[in-house]
Amino acid sequence: MARLAQTAGLTDVQQEILSTVRDFVDKEIIPVATGLEHRDEYPQAIVDGLKELGLFGLMIPEEYGGLGESLLTYALCVEEIARGWMSVSGIINTHFIVAYMLKQHGTREQKEYFLPRMAAGDIRGAFSMSEPGLGSDVSAITSKAVRDGDEYVLNGQKMWLTNGGTSSLVAVLVRSDEGHPEGTAPHKSMTTFLVEKEPGFGEVRPGLTIPGKIEKMGYKGVDTTELIMDGLRVPADRVLGGVTGRGFYQMMDGVEVGRVNVAARGCGVAQRAFELGVGYAQQRHTFGKPIAQHQAIQFKLAEMATKVEAAHALMVNAARKKDSGQRNDLEAGMAKYLASEYCKEVVEDAFRIHGGYGFSKEYEIERLYREAPMLLIGEGTAEIQKMIIGRRLLEEYRFQG
């Protein structure tokens, strides 16, 4: 086990889970990731392997067939998986956020119906907040649900669904004005619907279309899609928690743990970039010696390692705070912001250490260089994190003049 990014105070069970995942990553993901990524191919064999390991049920309570593990255990597993290939951690993350939202906010019937099959990996989750015209401004959502007897009719267009095609359950956030008078704050008139569908593209159930995969610079293999609702009928018992108007809070709770996940992904990608950089620097010779013996390269390695260590520490702290039942939006925002920024910087330094070969598709660092930017945007941009952090700091340090 490497010296960097160690986590103190883990139980024997946590260490065993992490050791199993790391072994899987080294044997089953790293050797095939770059080939799959260049072909933009869904990693079915890897997903099947993770399903067999029980990772789709890692945080689902034991009563529903999961492992009942903590957010910290989950985040450390994500860190390992992202070290192998970040796209795979994205496949798990969206599934996990929906399972978490169900566990925290679902009715008893919803939990009993969905969670056991989600724990087994038979139902795969995706969640949908964003729309083509709103970016990070969730309060500007225009997709709408209108009550019609025992059903709701949903209309609108959603954007940036990770797992949009491969999922069979999507948690969709829409506006629902039912019971909310004119002038109600936008975030108090939103509802999360649990929409079941067939995996695939095109019309996946009446009124619901997944047009196809969005072509991306990086983060390939995993499908990112739009979702179009045109007269989509959803039963009233598929309102998450059974009551309208709570969707914004439910989604924000899910995104808070999602931010810990994105921080963990940043940590994993940065670790891999450091491993590639420090390895290459000891093999490549210039001016009669390995480039690792040049002070300029040693300075880079020192900075990279320090960033890997700092990002890991913040991520672990944010996960532990959530596990303890405390509010962690400040810590999750800081962890996500720092880990994604440091990831980009560590990857770029590893790319520079590789010189011209970093630009070649033969070398793994080329893939990492295209993957790191997604972390600057996913689960809220760096600017959104800074707004969250700033507001929370002003709450905590209110001037008492």
CSV table of C-alpha atoms in Angstrom, one decimal:
chain,number,residue,atom,x,y,z
A,1,MET,CA,0.0,0.0,0.0
A,2,ALA,CA,1.3,3.4,-1.0
A,3,ARG,CA,2.2,6.0,1.6
A,4,LEU,CA,-0.1,8.8,0.4
A,5,ALA,CA,-3.9,9.1,1.1
A,6,GLN,CA,-4.1,6.7,4.0
A,7,THR,CA,-7.1,6.9,6.3
A,8,ALA,CA,-6.6,6.4,10.0
A,9,GLY,CA,-9.2,4.6,12.3
A,10,LEU,CA,-10.7,2.2,9.8
A,11,THR,CA,-12.3,-1.0,11.0
A,12,ASP,CA,-11.1,-4.4,9.9
A,13,VAL,CA,-14.3,-4.7,7.8
A,14,GLN,CA,-13.6,-1.3,6.1
A,15,GLN,CA,-10.0,-2.3,5.4
A,16,GLU,CA,-11.1,-5.6,3.9
A,17,ILE,CA,-13.7,-4.0,1.6
A,18,LEU,CA,-11.1,-1.4,0.4
A,19,SER,CA,-8.5,-4.1,-0.1
A,20,THR,CA,-10.9,-6.1,-2.2
A,21,VAL,CA,-11.9,-3.1,-4.3
A,22,ARG,CA,-8.3,-2.0,-4.8
A,23,ASP,CA,-7.4,-5.5,-6.0
A,24,PHE,CA,-10.4,-5.4,-8.4
A,25,VAL,CA,-9.3,-2.0,-9.8
A,26,ASP,CA,-5.7,-3.2,-10.3
A,27,LYS,CA,-6.7,-6.4,-12.1
A,28,GLU,CA,-10.0,-5.7,-13.8
A,29,ILE,CA,-10.1,-1.9,-14.5
A,30,ILE,CA,-6.7,-0.4,-15.0
A,31,PRO,CA,-5.6,-2.9,-17.7
A,32,VAL,CA,-8.7,-2.3,-19.9
A,33,ALA,CA,-9.8,1.3,-19.0
A,34,THR,CA,-8.0,3.2,-21.7
A,35,GLY,CA,-9.0,0.9,-24.5
A,36,LEU,CA,-12.7,1.0,-23.4
A,37,GLU,CA,-12.5,4.8,-23.0
A,38,HIS,CA,-11.0,5.4,-26.5
A,39,ARG,CA,-13.9,3.3,-27.9
A,40,ASP,CA,-16.4,5.1,-25.7
A,41,GLU,CA,-17.7,1.6,-24.8
A,42,TYR,CA,-19.9,0.9,-21.8
A,43,PRO,CA,-17.8,-1.3,-19.3
A,44,GLN,CA,-20.4,-4.0,-18.9
A,45,ALA,CA,-17.9,-6.6,-17.6
A,46,ILE,CA,-16.6,-4.2,-15.0
A,47,VAL,CA,-20.1,-3.3,-13.9
A,48,ASP,CA,-21.0,-7.0,-13.5
A,49,GLY,CA,-17.9,-7.5,-11.4
A,50,LEU,CA,-18.9,-4.5,-9.1
A,51,LYS,CA,-22.4,-5.9,-8.9
A,52,GLU,CA,-20.9,-9.3,-7.8
A,53,LEU,CA,-18.8,-7.5,-5.1
A,54,GLY,CA,-22.1,-6.0,-3.7
A,55,LEU,CA,-21.0,-2.4,-4.4
A,56,PHE,CA,-24.4,-1.3,-5.7
A,57,GLY,CA,-25.8,-1.9,-2.3
A,58,LEU,CA,-22.8,-0.6,-0.3
A,59,MET,CA,-24.8,2.0,1.7
A,60,ILE,CA,-28.3,0.5,1.4
A,61,PRO,CA,-29.4,-0.8,4.9
A,62,GLU,CA,-29.0,-4.5,5.6
A,63,GLU,CA,-32.8,-4.9,6.0
A,64,TYR,CA,-33.1,-4.2,2.3
A,65,GLY,CA,-30.3,-6.5,1.2
A,66,GLY,CA,-27.4,-4.0,1.2
A,67,LEU,CA,-24.2,-3.9,3.2
A,68,GLY,CA,-25.3,-1.0,5.4
A,69,GLU,CA,-21.9,0.7,5.2
A,70,SER,CA,-21.0,4.4,6.0
A,71,LEU,CA,-20.5,7.3,3.5
A,72,LEU,CA,-16.8,7.1,4.4
A,73,THR,CA,-16.5,3.5,3.3
A,74,TYR,CA,-18.4,4.4,0.1
A,75,ALA,CA,-16.2,7.5,-0.6
A,76,LEU,CA,-13.0,5.5,-0.1
A,77,CYS,CA,-14.3,2.8,-2.5
A,78,VAL,CA,-15.1,5.5,-5.1
A,79,GLU,CA,-11.6,7.0,-4.6
A,80,GLU,CA,-10.2,3.5,-5.5
A,81,ILE,CA,-12.5,3.0,-8.5
A,82,ALA,CA,-11.8,6.5,-9.9
A,83,ARG,CA,-8.1,5.7,-9.6
A,84,GLY,CA,-8.8,3.0,-12.1
A,85,TRP,CA,-11.3,4.8,-14.4
A,86,MET,CA,-13.4,7.8,-13.3
A,87,SER,CA,-16.3,6.8,-15.6
A,88,VAL,CA,-17.0,3.7,-13.6
A,89,SER,CA,-17.3,5.7,-10.4
A,90,GLY,CA,-19.9,7.9,-12.2
A,91,ILE,CA,-22.0,4.8,-13.0
A,92,ILE,CA,-22.2,4.0,-9.3
A,93,ASN,CA,-22.6,7.5,-8.0
A,94,THR,CA,-25.9,8.3,-9.6
A,95,HIS,CA,-27.3,5.0,-8.6
A,96,PHE,CA,-26.1,5.6,-5.0
A,97,ILE,CA,-27.6,9.1,-4.8
A,98,VAL,CA,-31.1,7.8,-5.8
A,99,ALA,CA,-30.8,4.9,-3.3
A,100,TYR,CA,-29.7,7.4,-0.6
A,101,MET,CA,-32.7,9.7,-1.4
A,102,LEU,CA,-35.0,6.7,-1.2
A,103,LYS,CA,-33.5,5.6,2.1
A,104,GLN,CA,-33.7,9.1,3.7
A,105,HIS,CA,-37.0,10.4,2.2
A,106,GLY,CA,-39.0,7.5,0.6
A,107,THR,CA,-42.2,6.0,2.0
A,108,ARG,CA,-42.1,2.6,3.5
A,109,GLU,CA,-43.7,1.1,0.3
A,110,GLN,CA,-41.1,2.9,-1.9
A,111,LYS,CA,-38.2,1.6,0.1
A,112,GLU,CA,-39.5,-2.0,0.2
A,113,TYR,CA,-40.2,-1.9,-3.5
A,114,PHE,CA,-37.0,-0.3,-4.8
A,115,LEU,CA,-34.1,-0.8,-2.4
A,116,PRO,CA,-33.7,-4.6,-2.4
A,117,ARG,CA,-33.5,-4.6,-6.2
A,118,MET,CA,-31.2,-1.6,-6.2
A,119,ALA,CA,-28.9,-3.3,-3.6
A,120,ALA,CA,-28.7,-6.3,-6.0
A,121,GLY,CA,-27.9,-4.0,-8.9
A,122,ASP,CA,-31.0,-5.2,-10.8
A,123,ILE,CA,-32.5,-1.7,-10.7
A,124,ARG,CA,-30.0,0.9,-11.8
A,125,GLY,CA,-30.6,4.5,-10.7
A,126,ALA,CA,-30.1,8.0,-12.4
A,127,PHE,CA,-31.2,11.4,-11.2
A,128,SER,CA,-32.2,14.5,-13.1
A,129,MET,CA,-32.2,18.1,-12.0
A,130,SER,CA,-30.5,20.1,-14.7
A,131,GLU,CA,-32.2,21.5,-17.8
A,132,PRO,CA,-30.8,22.8,-21.1
A,133,GLY,CA,-31.2,26.5,-20.2
A,134,LEU,CA,-30.5,26.7,-16.5
A,135,GLY,CA,-27.1,25.3,-15.6
A,136,SER,CA,-26.6,25.6,-11.9
A,137,ASP,CA,-29.8,27.7,-11.3
A,138,VAL,CA,-32.0,24.9,-10.0
A,139,SER,CA,-34.7,27.3,-8.9
A,140,ALA,CA,-35.3,28.2,-12.6
A,141,ILE,CA,-36.6,24.7,-13.5
A,142,THR,CA,-39.5,24.8,-16.0
A,143,SER,CA,-40.4,21.1,-16.3
A,144,LYS,CA,-43.8,20.7,-14.8
A,145,ALA,CA,-46.1,18.1,-13.2
A,146,VAL,CA,-49.9,18.6,-13.2
A,147,ARG,CA,-52.3,16.4,-11.2
A,148,ASP,CA,-54.8,14.3,-13.1
A,149,GLY,CA,-56.8,12.0,-10.8
A,150,ASP,CA,-54.5,9.4,-9.3
A,151,GLU,CA,-51.7,10.4,-11.6
A,152,TYR,CA,-49.5,13.3,-12.5
A,153,VAL,CA,-48.7,14.4,-16.1
A,154,LEU,CA,-45.1,15.5,-16.6
A,155,ASN,CA,-43.8,17.7,-19.4
A,156,GLY,CA,-40.4,19.2,-20.0
A,157,GLN,CA,-36.8,18.6,-21.1
A,158,LYS,CA,-34.0,17.6,-18.7
A,159,MET,CA,-30.2,17.6,-19.4
A,160,TRP,CA,-27.0,15.9,-18.3
A,161,LEU,CA,-28.3,12.6,-17.0
A,162,THR,CA,-25.4,10.2,-16.1
A,163,ASN,CA,-26.7,6.7,-16.7
A,164,GLY,CA,-29.7,8.1,-18.7
A,165,GLY,CA,-29.8,5.2,-21.1
A,166,THR,CA,-28.6,2.3,-18.9
A,167,SER,CA,-30.8,3.2,-15.8
A,168,SER,CA,-34.2,1.7,-15.1
A,169,LEU,CA,-35.2,4.3,-12.4
A,170,VAL,CA,-34.8,8.1,-12.7
A,171,ALA,CA,-35.4,10.5,-9.8
A,172,VAL,CA,-36.7,13.6,-11.7
A,173,LEU,CA,-37.1,17.0,-10.2
A,174,VAL,CA,-40.0,19.1,-11.6
A,175,ARG,CA,-42.1,22.1,-10.6
A,176,SER,CA,-45.5,21.1,-9.1
A,177,ASP,CA,-47.7,24.1,-8.2
A,178,GLU,CA,-50.4,21.9,-6.6
A,179,GLY,CA,-51.2,23.2,-3.1
A,180,HIS,CA,-48.7,26.0,-3.5
A,181,PRO,CA,-50.3,29.5,-4.0
A,182,GLU,CA,-49.0,32.0,-6.6
A,183,GLY,CA,-45.9,33.7,-5.3
A,184,THR,CA,-44.6,30.6,-3.4
A,185,ALA,CA,-40.8,30.5,-3.4
A,186,PRO,CA,-39.6,28.4,-6.4
A,187,HIS,CA,-37.7,25.8,-4.2
A,188,LYS,CA,-41.0,25.2,-2.2
A,189,SER,CA,-43.0,24.2,-5.2
A,190,MET,CA,-40.7,21.4,-6.5
A,191,THR,CA,-41.3,17.6,-6.4
A,192,THR,CA,-39.1,14.6,-7.0
A,193,PHE,CA,-40.8,11.8,-9.0
A,194,LEU,CA,-39.6,8.2,-9.2
A,195,VAL,CA,-39.9,7.4,-12.8
A,196,GLU,CA,-39.4,3.7,-13.9
A,197,LYS,CA,-38.4,3.0,-17.5
A,198,GLU,CA,-36.8,0.5,-19.8
A,199,PRO,CA,-33.0,0.8,-20.3
A,200,GLY,CA,-32.1,2.0,-23.7
A,201,PHE,CA,-32.6,4.9,-26.1
A,202,GLY,CA,-35.6,6.3,-28.0
A,203,GLU,CA,-39.1,6.2,-26.4
A,204,VAL,CA,-38.4,4.1,-23.3
A,205,ARG,CA,-42.0,4.3,-22.0
A,206,PRO,CA,-45.0,6.2,-23.3
A,207,GLY,CA,-44.3,10.0,-23.0
A,208,LEU,CA,-40.6,9.5,-22.1
A,209,THR,CA,-37.8,9.7,-24.6
A,210,ILE,CA,-34.0,9.3,-24.1
A,211,PRO,CA,-32.7,10.7,-27.4
A,212,GLY,CA,-29.2,9.2,-27.3
A,213,LYS,CA,-25.7,9.7,-25.9
A,214,ILE,CA,-24.2,13.2,-25.7
A,215,GLU,CA,-20.7,13.2,-27.2
A,216,LYS,CA,-18.1,14.4,-24.7
A,217,MET,CA,-14.5,15.3,-24.5
A,218,GLY,CA,-13.8,12.9,-21.7
A,219,TYR,CA,-15.9,10.9,-19.1
A,220,LYS,CA,-16.6,8.4,-21.9
A,221,GLY,CA,-18.0,4.9,-21.6
A,222,VAL,CA,-20.7,6.0,-19.2
A,223,ASP,CA,-23.8,7.4,-21.0
A,224,THR,CA,-24.7,11.0,-20.5
A,225,THR,CA,-28.1,11.9,-22.0
A,226,GLU,CA,-31.1,14.3,-22.2
A,227,LEU,CA,-34.6,13.2,-21.0
A,228,ILE,CA,-37.8,14.5,-22.7
A,229,MET,CA,-41.1,14.2,-21.0
A,230,ASP,CA,-44.2,14.7,-23.2
A,231,GLY,CA,-47.4,13.8,-21.4
A,232,LEU,CA,-45.5,11.3,-19.2
A,233,ARG,CA,-48.0,9.8,-16.7
A,234,VAL,CA,-46.6,8.9,-13.3
A,235,PRO,CA,-48.8,7.4,-10.5
A,236,ALA,CA,-49.2,9.7,-7.4
A,237,ASP,CA,-47.6,7.0,-5.2
A,238,ARG,CA,-44.3,7.6,-7.1
A,239,VAL,CA,-43.9,11.1,-5.6
A,240,LEU,CA,-40.8,10.6,-3.4
A,241,GLY,CA,-41.9,10.6,0.2
A,242,GLY,CA,-45.6,10.8,-0.8
A,243,VAL,CA,-45.9,14.6,-0.5
A,244,THR,CA,-45.3,17.3,-3.1
A,245,GLY,CA,-43.2,20.4,-2.6
A,246,ARG,CA,-40.3,18.7,-0.9
A,247,GLY,CA,-38.3,17.8,-4.0
A,248,PHE,CA,-35.7,20.6,-3.8
A,249,TYR,CA,-34.7,19.6,-0.2
A,250,GLN,CA,-34.5,16.0,-1.1
A,251,MET,CA,-32.3,16.6,-4.2
A,252,MET,CA,-30.0,19.0,-2.2
A,253,ASP,CA,-29.6,16.2,0.4
A,254,GLY,CA,-28.6,13.8,-2.3
A,255,VAL,CA,-26.3,16.3,-4.0
A,256,GLU,CA,-24.5,16.9,-0.7
A,257,VAL,CA,-23.4,13.3,-0.5
A,258,GLY,CA,-22.8,13.4,-4.3
A,259,ARG,CA,-20.3,16.2,-3.7
A,260,VAL,CA,-18.4,13.9,-1.3
A,261,ASN,CA,-18.4,11.4,-4.1
A,262,VAL,CA,-17.0,13.9,-6.6
A,263,ALA,CA,-14.3,14.9,-4.1
A,264,ALA,CA,-13.5,11.2,-3.8
A,265,ARG,CA,-13.3,10.9,-7.6
A,266,GLY,CA,-10.9,13.9,-7.7
A,267,CYS,CA,-8.7,12.2,-5.1
A,268,GLY,CA,-8.7,9.0,-7.0
A,269,VAL,CA,-7.8,10.6,-10.4
A,270,ALA,CA,-5.1,12.7,-8.7
A,271,GLN,CA,-3.6,9.6,-7.0
A,272,ARG,CA,-3.4,7.8,-10.3
A,273,ALA,CA,-1.8,10.9,-12.0
A,274,PHE,CA,0.8,11.0,-9.3
A,275,GLU,CA,1.5,7.3,-9.6
A,276,LEU,CA,2.0,7.7,-13.4
A,277,GLY,CA,4.2,10.8,-13.0
A,278,VAL,CA,6.4,9.5,-10.2
A,279,GLY,CA,6.8,6.2,-12.1
A,280,TYR,CA,7.7,7.8,-15.5
A,281,ALA,CA,10.1,10.3,-13.8
A,282,GLN,CA,12.2,7.4,-12.6
A,283,GLN,CA,12.3,5.6,-16.0
A,284,ARG,CA,12.9,8.6,-18.4
A,285,HIS,CA,16.5,9.8,-18.7
A,286,THR,CA,17.7,13.2,-19.8
A,287,PHE,CA,21.2,14.7,-19.5
A,288,GLY,CA,22.6,11.3,-18.3
A,289,LYS,CA,20.2,10.7,-15.4
A,290,PRO,CA,16.6,9.9,-14.6
A,291,ILE,CA,14.5,13.1,-14.8
A,292,ALA,CA,13.4,12.3,-11.2
A,293,GLN,CA,16.9,13.4,-10.1
A,294,HIS,CA,16.4,16.9,-11.6
A,295,GLN,CA,15.3,19.3,-8.9
A,296,ALA,CA,12.6,20.8,-11.2
A,297,ILE,CA,10.9,17.4,-11.4
A,298,GLN,CA,11.3,16.8,-7.6
A,299,PHE,CA,9.6,20.1,-6.9
A,300,LYS,CA,6.7,19.0,-9.1
A,301,LEU,CA,6.4,15.6,-7.4
A,302,ALA,CA,6.5,17.3,-4.0
A,303,GLU,CA,3.7,19.7,-4.9
A,304,MET,CA,1.6,16.9,-6.5
A,305,ALA,CA,1.9,14.6,-3.4
A,306,THR,CA,1.0,17.4,-1.0
A,307,LYS,CA,-2.1,18.1,-3.1
A,308,VAL,CA,-3.1,14.4,-3.1
A,309,GLU,CA,-2.7,14.3,0.6
A,310,ALA,CA,-4.6,17.5,1.4
A,311,ALA,CA,-7.6,16.7,-0.9
A,312,HIS,CA,-7.9,13.2,0.6
A,313,ALA,CA,-7.9,14.7,4.2
A,314,LEU,CA,-10.7,17.1,3.3
A,315,MET,CA,-12.8,14.4,1.6
A,316,VAL,CA,-12.5,12.1,4.6
A,317,ASN,CA,-13.5,14.8,7.0
A,318,ALA,CA,-16.6,15.7,4.9
A,319,ALA,CA,-17.7,12.0,4.8
A,320,ARG,CA,-17.1,11.5,8.5
A,321,LYS,CA,-19.1,14.7,9.3
A,322,LYS,CA,-22.1,13.4,7.3
A,323,ASP,CA,-21.9,10.0,8.9
A,324,SER,CA,-22.0,11.6,12.4
A,325,GLY,CA,-25.4,13.1,11.5
A,326,GLN,CA,-24.1,16.6,11.4
A,327,ARG,CA,-24.7,19.2,8.6
A,328,ASN,CA,-21.8,18.9,6.2
A,329,ASP,CA,-22.6,21.3,3.3
A,330,LEU,CA,-19.6,23.5,4.2
A,331,GLU,CA,-17.2,20.5,4.4
A,332,ALA,CA,-18.6,18.8,1.3
A,333,GLY,CA,-18.3,22.1,-0.7
A,334,MET,CA,-14.7,22.6,0.5
A,335,ALA,CA,-13.8,19.0,-0.3
A,336,LYS,CA,-15.4,19.0,-3.7
A,337,TYR,CA,-13.8,22.4,-4.6
A,338,LEU,CA,-10.3,21.6,-3.4
A,339,ALA,CA,-10.2,18.0,-4.7
A,340,SER,CA,-11.4,18.9,-8.2
A,341,GLU,CA,-9.0,21.9,-8.5
A,342,TYR,CA,-6.1,19.9,-7.1
A,343,CYS,CA,-7.0,17.0,-9.4
A,344,LYS,CA,-6.7,19.2,-12.4
A,345,GLU,CA,-3.4,20.6,-11.3
A,346,VAL,CA,-1.9,17.2,-10.4
A,347,VAL,CA,-3.0,15.7,-13.7
A,348,GLU,CA,-1.5,18.7,-15.6
A,349,ASP,CA,1.9,18.3,-13.7
A,350,ALA,CA,1.9,14.5,-14.5
A,351,PHE,CA,1.2,15.4,-18.1
A,352,ARG,CA,4.1,17.9,-18.1
A,353,ILE,CA,6.4,15.3,-16.6
A,354,HIS,CA,5.5,12.9,-19.5
A,355,GLY,CA,6.7,15.6,-22.0
A,356,GLY,CA,5.6,14.9,-25.6
A,357,TYR,CA,4.5,11.3,-24.6
A,358,GLY,CA,1.7,12.8,-22.5
A,359,PHE,CA,0.1,13.9,-25.7
A,360,SER,CA,0.1,10.4,-27.1
A,361,LYS,CA,-3.0,8.2,-26.7
A,362,GLU,CA,-0.6,5.3,-25.9
A,363,TYR,CA,-0.1,6.8,-22.5
A,364,GLU,CA,-2.8,6.7,-19.7
A,365,ILE,CA,-2.1,10.3,-18.7
A,366,GLU,CA,-3.7,11.5,-22.0
A,367,ARG,CA,-7.1,10.0,-20.8
A,368,LEU,CA,-6.8,11.5,-17.3
A,369,TYR,CA,-6.1,14.9,-18.8
A,370,ARG,CA,-9.5,14.8,-20.6
A,371,GLU,CA,-11.3,13.4,-17.6
A,372,ALA,CA,-10.2,15.9,-14.9
A,373,PRO,CA,-12.2,18.9,-16.3
A,374,MET,CA,-15.6,17.2,-15.7
A,375,LEU,CA,-14.9,17.3,-11.9
A,376,LEU,CA,-14.7,21.1,-12.1
A,377,ILE,CA,-18.3,21.1,-13.3
A,378,GLY,CA,-20.1,18.0,-11.9
A,379,GLU,CA,-22.4,18.3,-8.8
A,380,GLY,CA,-22.0,22.1,-9.0
A,381,THR,CA,-19.2,24.2,-10.5
A,382,ALA,CA,-16.3,25.5,-8.5
A,383,GLU,CA,-18.0,28.9,-8.4
A,384,ILE,CA,-21.2,27.4,-6.9
A,385,GLN,CA,-19.1,25.6,-4.2
A,386,LYS,CA,-17.4,28.9,-3.4
A,387,MET,CA,-20.9,30.6,-3.0
A,388,ILE,CA,-22.0,27.8,-0.7
A,389,ILE,CA,-18.8,28.0,1.4
A,390,GLY,CA,-19.0,31.8,1.6
A,391,ARG,CA,-22.6,31.9,2.7
A,392,ARG,CA,-22.0,29.2,5.3
A,393,LEU,CA,-18.9,31.0,6.7
A,394,LEU,CA,-21.0,34.2,7.0
A,395,GLU,CA,-23.6,32.2,9.0
A,396,GLU,CA,-20.9,30.7,11.3
A,397,TYR,CA,-19.0,34.0,11.7
A,398,ARG,CA,-21.8,36.5,11.9
A,399,PHE,CA,-20.6,39.9,13.0
A,400,GLN,CA,-21.9,40.7,16.4
A,401,GLY,CA,-21.5,44.5,16.2
